[in-house]
CSV table of C-alpha atoms in Angstrom, one decimal:
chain,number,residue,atom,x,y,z
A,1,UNK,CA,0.0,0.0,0.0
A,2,UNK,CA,1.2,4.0,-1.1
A,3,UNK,CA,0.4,6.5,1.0
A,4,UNK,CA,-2.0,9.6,-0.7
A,5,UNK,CA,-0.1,12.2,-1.3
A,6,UNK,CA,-1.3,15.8,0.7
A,7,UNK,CA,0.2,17.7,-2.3
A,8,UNK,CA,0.6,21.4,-1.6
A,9,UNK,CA,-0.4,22.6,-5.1
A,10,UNK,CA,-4.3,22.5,-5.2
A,11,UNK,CA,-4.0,24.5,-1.6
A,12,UNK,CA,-2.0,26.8,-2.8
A,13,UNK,CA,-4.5,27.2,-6.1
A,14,UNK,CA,-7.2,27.6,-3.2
A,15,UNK,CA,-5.8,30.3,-1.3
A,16,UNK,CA,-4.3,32.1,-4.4
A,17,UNK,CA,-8.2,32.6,-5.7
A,18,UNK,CA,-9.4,33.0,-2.4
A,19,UNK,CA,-6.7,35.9,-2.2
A,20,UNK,CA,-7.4,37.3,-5.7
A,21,UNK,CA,-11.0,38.1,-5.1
A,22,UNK,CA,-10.7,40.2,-1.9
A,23,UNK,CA,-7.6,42.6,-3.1
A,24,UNK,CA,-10.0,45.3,-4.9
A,25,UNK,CA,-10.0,48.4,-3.8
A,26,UNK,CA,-7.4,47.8,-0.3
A,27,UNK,CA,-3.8,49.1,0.3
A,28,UNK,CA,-1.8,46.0,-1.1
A,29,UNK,CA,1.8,46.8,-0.7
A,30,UNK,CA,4.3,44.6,1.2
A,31,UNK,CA,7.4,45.9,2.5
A,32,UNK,CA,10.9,43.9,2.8
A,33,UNK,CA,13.1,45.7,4.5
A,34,UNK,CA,17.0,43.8,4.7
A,35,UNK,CA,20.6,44.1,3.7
A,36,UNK,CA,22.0,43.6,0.2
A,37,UNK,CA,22.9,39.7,0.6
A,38,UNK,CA,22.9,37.3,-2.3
A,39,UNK,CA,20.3,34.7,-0.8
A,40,UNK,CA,18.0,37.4,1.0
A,41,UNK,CA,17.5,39.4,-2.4
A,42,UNK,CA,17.2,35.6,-4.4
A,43,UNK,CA,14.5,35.5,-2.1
A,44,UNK,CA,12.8,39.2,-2.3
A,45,UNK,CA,13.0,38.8,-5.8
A,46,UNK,CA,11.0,35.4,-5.5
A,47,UNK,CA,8.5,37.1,-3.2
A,48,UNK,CA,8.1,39.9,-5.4
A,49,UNK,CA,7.2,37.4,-8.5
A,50,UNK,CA,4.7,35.8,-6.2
A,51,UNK,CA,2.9,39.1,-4.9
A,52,UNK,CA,1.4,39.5,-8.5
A,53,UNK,CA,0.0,36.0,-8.8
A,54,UNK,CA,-2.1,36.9,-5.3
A,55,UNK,CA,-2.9,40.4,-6.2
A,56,UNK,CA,-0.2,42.5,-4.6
A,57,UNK,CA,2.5,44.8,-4.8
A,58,UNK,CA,6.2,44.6,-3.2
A,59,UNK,CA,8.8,46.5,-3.0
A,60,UNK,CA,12.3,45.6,-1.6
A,61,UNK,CA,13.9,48.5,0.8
A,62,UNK,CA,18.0,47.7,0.9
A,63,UNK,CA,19.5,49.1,4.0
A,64,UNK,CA,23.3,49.5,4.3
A,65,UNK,CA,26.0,47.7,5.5
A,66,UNK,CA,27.0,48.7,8.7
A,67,UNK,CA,23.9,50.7,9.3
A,68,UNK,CA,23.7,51.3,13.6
A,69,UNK,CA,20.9,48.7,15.3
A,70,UNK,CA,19.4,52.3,16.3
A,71,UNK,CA,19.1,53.3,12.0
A,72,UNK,CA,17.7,49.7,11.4
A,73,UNK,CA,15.0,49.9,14.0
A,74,UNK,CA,14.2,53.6,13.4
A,75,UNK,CA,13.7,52.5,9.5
A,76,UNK,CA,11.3,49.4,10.2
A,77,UNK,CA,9.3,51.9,12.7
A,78,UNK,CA,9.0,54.7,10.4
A,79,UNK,CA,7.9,52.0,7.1
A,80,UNK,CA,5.1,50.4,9.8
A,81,UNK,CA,3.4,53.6,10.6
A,82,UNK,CA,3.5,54.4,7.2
A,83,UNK,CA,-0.3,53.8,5.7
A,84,UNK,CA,1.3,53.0,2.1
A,85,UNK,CA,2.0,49.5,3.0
A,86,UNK,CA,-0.5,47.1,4.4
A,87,UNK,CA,2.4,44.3,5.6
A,88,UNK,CA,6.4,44.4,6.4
A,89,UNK,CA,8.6,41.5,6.6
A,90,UNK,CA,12.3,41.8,7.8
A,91,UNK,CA,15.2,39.6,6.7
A,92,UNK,CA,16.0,36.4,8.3
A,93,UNK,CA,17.8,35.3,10.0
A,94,UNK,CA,19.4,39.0,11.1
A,95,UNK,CA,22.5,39.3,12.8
A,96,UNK,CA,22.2,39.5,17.1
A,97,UNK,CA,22.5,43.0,17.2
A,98,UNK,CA,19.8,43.9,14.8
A,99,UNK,CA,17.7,41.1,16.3
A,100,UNK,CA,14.7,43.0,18.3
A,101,UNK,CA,14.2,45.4,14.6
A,102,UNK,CA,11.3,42.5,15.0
A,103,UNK,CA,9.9,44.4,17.6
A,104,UNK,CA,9.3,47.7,15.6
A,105,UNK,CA,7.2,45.8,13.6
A,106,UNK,CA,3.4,47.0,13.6
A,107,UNK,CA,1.7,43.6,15.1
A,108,UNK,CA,-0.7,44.7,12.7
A,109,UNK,CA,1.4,43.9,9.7
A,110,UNK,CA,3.7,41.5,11.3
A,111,UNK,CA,2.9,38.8,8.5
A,112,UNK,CA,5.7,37.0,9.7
A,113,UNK,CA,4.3,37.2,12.9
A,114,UNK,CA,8.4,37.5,14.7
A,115,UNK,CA,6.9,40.9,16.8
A,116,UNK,CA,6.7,39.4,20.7
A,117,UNK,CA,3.3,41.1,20.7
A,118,UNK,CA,2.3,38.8,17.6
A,119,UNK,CA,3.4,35.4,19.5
A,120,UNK,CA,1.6,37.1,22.7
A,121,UNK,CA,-1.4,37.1,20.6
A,122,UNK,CA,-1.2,33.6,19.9
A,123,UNK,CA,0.0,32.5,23.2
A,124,UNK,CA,-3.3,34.3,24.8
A,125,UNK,CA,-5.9,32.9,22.0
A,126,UNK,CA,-6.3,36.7,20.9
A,127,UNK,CA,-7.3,37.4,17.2
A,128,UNK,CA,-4.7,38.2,15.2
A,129,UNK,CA,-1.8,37.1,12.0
A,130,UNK,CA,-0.6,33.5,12.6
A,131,UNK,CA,2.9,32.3,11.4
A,132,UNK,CA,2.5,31.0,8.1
A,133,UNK,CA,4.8,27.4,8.4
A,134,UNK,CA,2.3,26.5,10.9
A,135,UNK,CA,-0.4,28.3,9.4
A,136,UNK,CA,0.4,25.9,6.3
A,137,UNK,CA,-0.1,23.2,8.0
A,138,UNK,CA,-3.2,23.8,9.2
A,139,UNK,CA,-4.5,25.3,5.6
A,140,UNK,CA,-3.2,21.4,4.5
A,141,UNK,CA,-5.1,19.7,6.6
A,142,UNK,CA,-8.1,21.7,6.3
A,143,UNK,CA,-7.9,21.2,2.5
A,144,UNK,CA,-7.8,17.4,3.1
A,145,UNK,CA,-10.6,17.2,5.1
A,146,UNK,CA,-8.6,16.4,7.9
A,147,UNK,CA,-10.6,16.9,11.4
A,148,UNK,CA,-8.4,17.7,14.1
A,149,UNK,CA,-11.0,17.8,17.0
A,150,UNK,CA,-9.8,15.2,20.0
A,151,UNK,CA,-7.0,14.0,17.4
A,152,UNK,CA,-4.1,12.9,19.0
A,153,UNK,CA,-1.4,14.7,17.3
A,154,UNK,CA,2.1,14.6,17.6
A,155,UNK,CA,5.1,17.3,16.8
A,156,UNK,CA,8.3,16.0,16.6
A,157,UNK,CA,10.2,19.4,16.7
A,158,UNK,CA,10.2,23.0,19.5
A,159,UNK,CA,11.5,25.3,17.9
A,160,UNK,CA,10.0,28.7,17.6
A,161,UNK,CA,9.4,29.1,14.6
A,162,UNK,CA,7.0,25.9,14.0
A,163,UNK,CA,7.0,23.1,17.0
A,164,UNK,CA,5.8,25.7,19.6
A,165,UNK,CA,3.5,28.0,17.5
A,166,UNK,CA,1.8,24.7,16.0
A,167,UNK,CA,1.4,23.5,19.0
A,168,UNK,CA,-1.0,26.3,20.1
A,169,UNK,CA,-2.6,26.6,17.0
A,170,UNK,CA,-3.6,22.4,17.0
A,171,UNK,CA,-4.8,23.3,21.0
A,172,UNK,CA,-7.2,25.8,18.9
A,173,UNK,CA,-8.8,23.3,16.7
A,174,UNK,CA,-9.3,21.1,19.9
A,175,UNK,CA,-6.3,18.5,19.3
A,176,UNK,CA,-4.9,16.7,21.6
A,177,UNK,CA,-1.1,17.3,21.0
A,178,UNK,CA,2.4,15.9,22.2
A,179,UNK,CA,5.7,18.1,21.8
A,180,UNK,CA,8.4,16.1,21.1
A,181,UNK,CA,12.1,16.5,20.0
A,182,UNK,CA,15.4,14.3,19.4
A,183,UNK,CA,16.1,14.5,22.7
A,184,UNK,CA,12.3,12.6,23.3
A,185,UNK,CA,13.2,8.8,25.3
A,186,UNK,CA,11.5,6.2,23.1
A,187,UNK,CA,10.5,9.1,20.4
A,188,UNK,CA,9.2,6.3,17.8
A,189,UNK,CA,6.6,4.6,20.2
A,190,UNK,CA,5.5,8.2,20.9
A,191,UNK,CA,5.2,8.7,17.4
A,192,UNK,CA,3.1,5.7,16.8
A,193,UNK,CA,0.7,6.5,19.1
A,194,UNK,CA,-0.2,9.4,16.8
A,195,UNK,CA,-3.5,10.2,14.6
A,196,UNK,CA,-1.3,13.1,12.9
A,197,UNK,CA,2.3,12.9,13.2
A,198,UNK,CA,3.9,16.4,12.3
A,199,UNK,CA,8.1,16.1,11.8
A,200,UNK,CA,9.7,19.4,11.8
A,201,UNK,CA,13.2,19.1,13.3
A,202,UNK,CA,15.2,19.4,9.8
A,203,UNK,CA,16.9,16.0,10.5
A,204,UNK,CA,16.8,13.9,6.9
A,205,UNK,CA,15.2,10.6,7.2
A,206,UNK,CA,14.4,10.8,11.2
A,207,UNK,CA,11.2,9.5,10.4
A,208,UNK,CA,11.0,5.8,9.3
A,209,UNK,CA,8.6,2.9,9.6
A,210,UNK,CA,9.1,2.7,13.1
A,211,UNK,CA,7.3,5.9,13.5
A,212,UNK,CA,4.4,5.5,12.0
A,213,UNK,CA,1.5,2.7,11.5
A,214,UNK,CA,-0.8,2.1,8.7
A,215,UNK,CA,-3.1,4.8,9.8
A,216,UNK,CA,-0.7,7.4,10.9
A,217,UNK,CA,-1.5,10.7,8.8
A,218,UNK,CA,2.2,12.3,8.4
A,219,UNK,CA,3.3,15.9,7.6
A,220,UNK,CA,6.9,16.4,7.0
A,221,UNK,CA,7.8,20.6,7.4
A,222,UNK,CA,11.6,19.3,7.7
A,223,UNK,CA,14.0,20.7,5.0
A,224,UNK,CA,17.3,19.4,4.6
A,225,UNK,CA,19.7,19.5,1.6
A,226,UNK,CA,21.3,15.9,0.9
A,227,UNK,CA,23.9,15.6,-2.2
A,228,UNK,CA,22.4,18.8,-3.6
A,229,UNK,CA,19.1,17.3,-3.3
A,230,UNK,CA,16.1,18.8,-0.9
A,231,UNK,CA,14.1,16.5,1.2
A,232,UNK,CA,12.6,16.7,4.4
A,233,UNK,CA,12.1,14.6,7.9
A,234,UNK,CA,10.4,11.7,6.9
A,235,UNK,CA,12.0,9.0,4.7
A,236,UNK,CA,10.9,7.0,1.5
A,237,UNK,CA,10.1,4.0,3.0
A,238,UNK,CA,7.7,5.4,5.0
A,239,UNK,CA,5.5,6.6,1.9
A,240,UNK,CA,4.7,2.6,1.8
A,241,UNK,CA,3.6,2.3,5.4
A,242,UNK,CA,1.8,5.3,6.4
A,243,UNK,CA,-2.3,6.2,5.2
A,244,UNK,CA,-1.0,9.7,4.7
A,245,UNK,CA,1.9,11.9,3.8
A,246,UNK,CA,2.6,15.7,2.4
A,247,UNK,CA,6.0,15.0,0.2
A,248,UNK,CA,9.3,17.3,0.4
A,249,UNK,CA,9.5,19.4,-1.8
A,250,UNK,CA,6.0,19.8,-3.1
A,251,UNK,CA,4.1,19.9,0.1
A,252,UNK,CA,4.2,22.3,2.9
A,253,UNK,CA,6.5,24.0,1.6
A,254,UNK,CA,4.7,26.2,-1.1
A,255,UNK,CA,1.8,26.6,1.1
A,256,UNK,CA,4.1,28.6,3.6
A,257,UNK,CA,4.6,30.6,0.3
A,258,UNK,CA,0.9,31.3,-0.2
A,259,UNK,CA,0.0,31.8,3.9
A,260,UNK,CA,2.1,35.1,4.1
A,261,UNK,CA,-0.3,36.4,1.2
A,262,UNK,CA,-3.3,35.6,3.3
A,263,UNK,CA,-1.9,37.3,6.2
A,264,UNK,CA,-1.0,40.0,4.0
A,265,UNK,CA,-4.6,39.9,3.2
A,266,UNK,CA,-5.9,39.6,6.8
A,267,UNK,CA,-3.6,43.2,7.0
A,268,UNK,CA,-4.9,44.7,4.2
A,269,UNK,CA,-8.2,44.2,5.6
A,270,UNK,CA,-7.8,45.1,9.2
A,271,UNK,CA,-8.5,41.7,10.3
């Protein structure tokens, strides 16, 4: 037995239309504000290309080398009161001293959702932009069909950016849910025990048959690059084991993409 495949592409199809017909007549200009740096432009320039498809404009603002962690954070203040744009994402990762320029971020426009007041939101339940990785997820399993209520899911991962977010957001949708991490005793029977297992630690191949059953529904958010190759958590033999499993690349990962356009839409729109 194969696993179905939770492609990424007809979610990302979804939420592009549902995007497209709600942009008349709003403010729809992202900001990126970051340094001139071969892979952060790759990706501003990728961004930009993908802001048309959903409706919106973008526009990359380059900030010198050098620049004072005062300059930085007085620029990202100054370009999130400004009403011309309805989002603003900063580079990532930044260097430590430019670190809390997160925090100058409008919550309001955070689409990244890096401002403390942003994770606050989330933390107290509070209406507000969700991180899009985790936000992904959810939109995947949505699309799917995939009930969460009194689930017992598993996340193999605790890092900020996905594991601990997630975590709240399954809590939301009434899961039942397990935090777990390499350090876990025994981390494959835990696994097994799981309705939805979700690996997002960014160790190729961690997950393997003896994580999952025949039933286990399987969303792999790891990326890892292996002999110039991408691919995620979960290994190829457990695509013959599992009911369930969103494939890396092709799965989570462009619906991460599409997310940040519909918090850049929940922004636009006040939401």
């Amino acid at each position: 037995m194969s696993a179905k495949l939770l492609s990424g592409k007809p979610v990302v199809e979804c939420i592009c239309q549902q995007v497209c017909s709600q942009t008349q007549d709003l403010n729809k200009k992202l900001c990126l504000i970051g340094f001139d740096e071969p892979r952060w432009n790759q990706y501003a320039n990728s961004l930009k290309n993908s802001a048309a498809k959903y409706g919106f404009d973008c526009e990359n603002v380059v900030v010198e080398d050098g620049i004072s962690p005062g300059e930085l954070f007085s620029i990202v203040s100054r370009i999130s009161k400004s009403v011309e744009y309805c989002g603003v994402m900063l580079q990532q990762p930044l260097e430590k001293q430019y670190k809390r320029a997160v925090e100058f971020v409008d919550p309001n426009k955070d689409v990244d959702c890096l401002n403390p007041l942003s994770v606050c939101r989330l933390y107290n339940g509070e209406n507000g932009l969700r991180p899009a990785t985790p936000q992904a997820v959810i939109r995947l399993l949505d699309y799917y069909q995939i009930d969460l209520k009194g689930k017992n899911v598993v996340v193999v991962g605790r890092g900020n950016a996905v594991g601990k977010p997630l975590a709240l957001m399954l809590l939301e949708r009434n899961a039942t849910v397990t935090v777990c991490h390499t350090k876990t005793v025994d981390l494959p029977a835990i696994c097994r025990r799981a309705d939805i297992l979700v690996s997002a630690c960014g160790v190729a191949g961690l997950i393997t048959c003896d994580y999952v059953t025949r039933d286990s529904i399987v969303i792999d958010v790891g990326l890892s690059f292996v002999d110039g190759k991408t691919c995620g958590d979960v290994s190829k033999e457990v695509y013959e084991k599992c009911l369930a499993v969103s494939p890396v690349p092709g799965g989570i990962g462009p619906v991460t993409r599409a997310t940040l356009f519909e918090n850049l839409l929940k922004a636009a729109k006040g939401i």
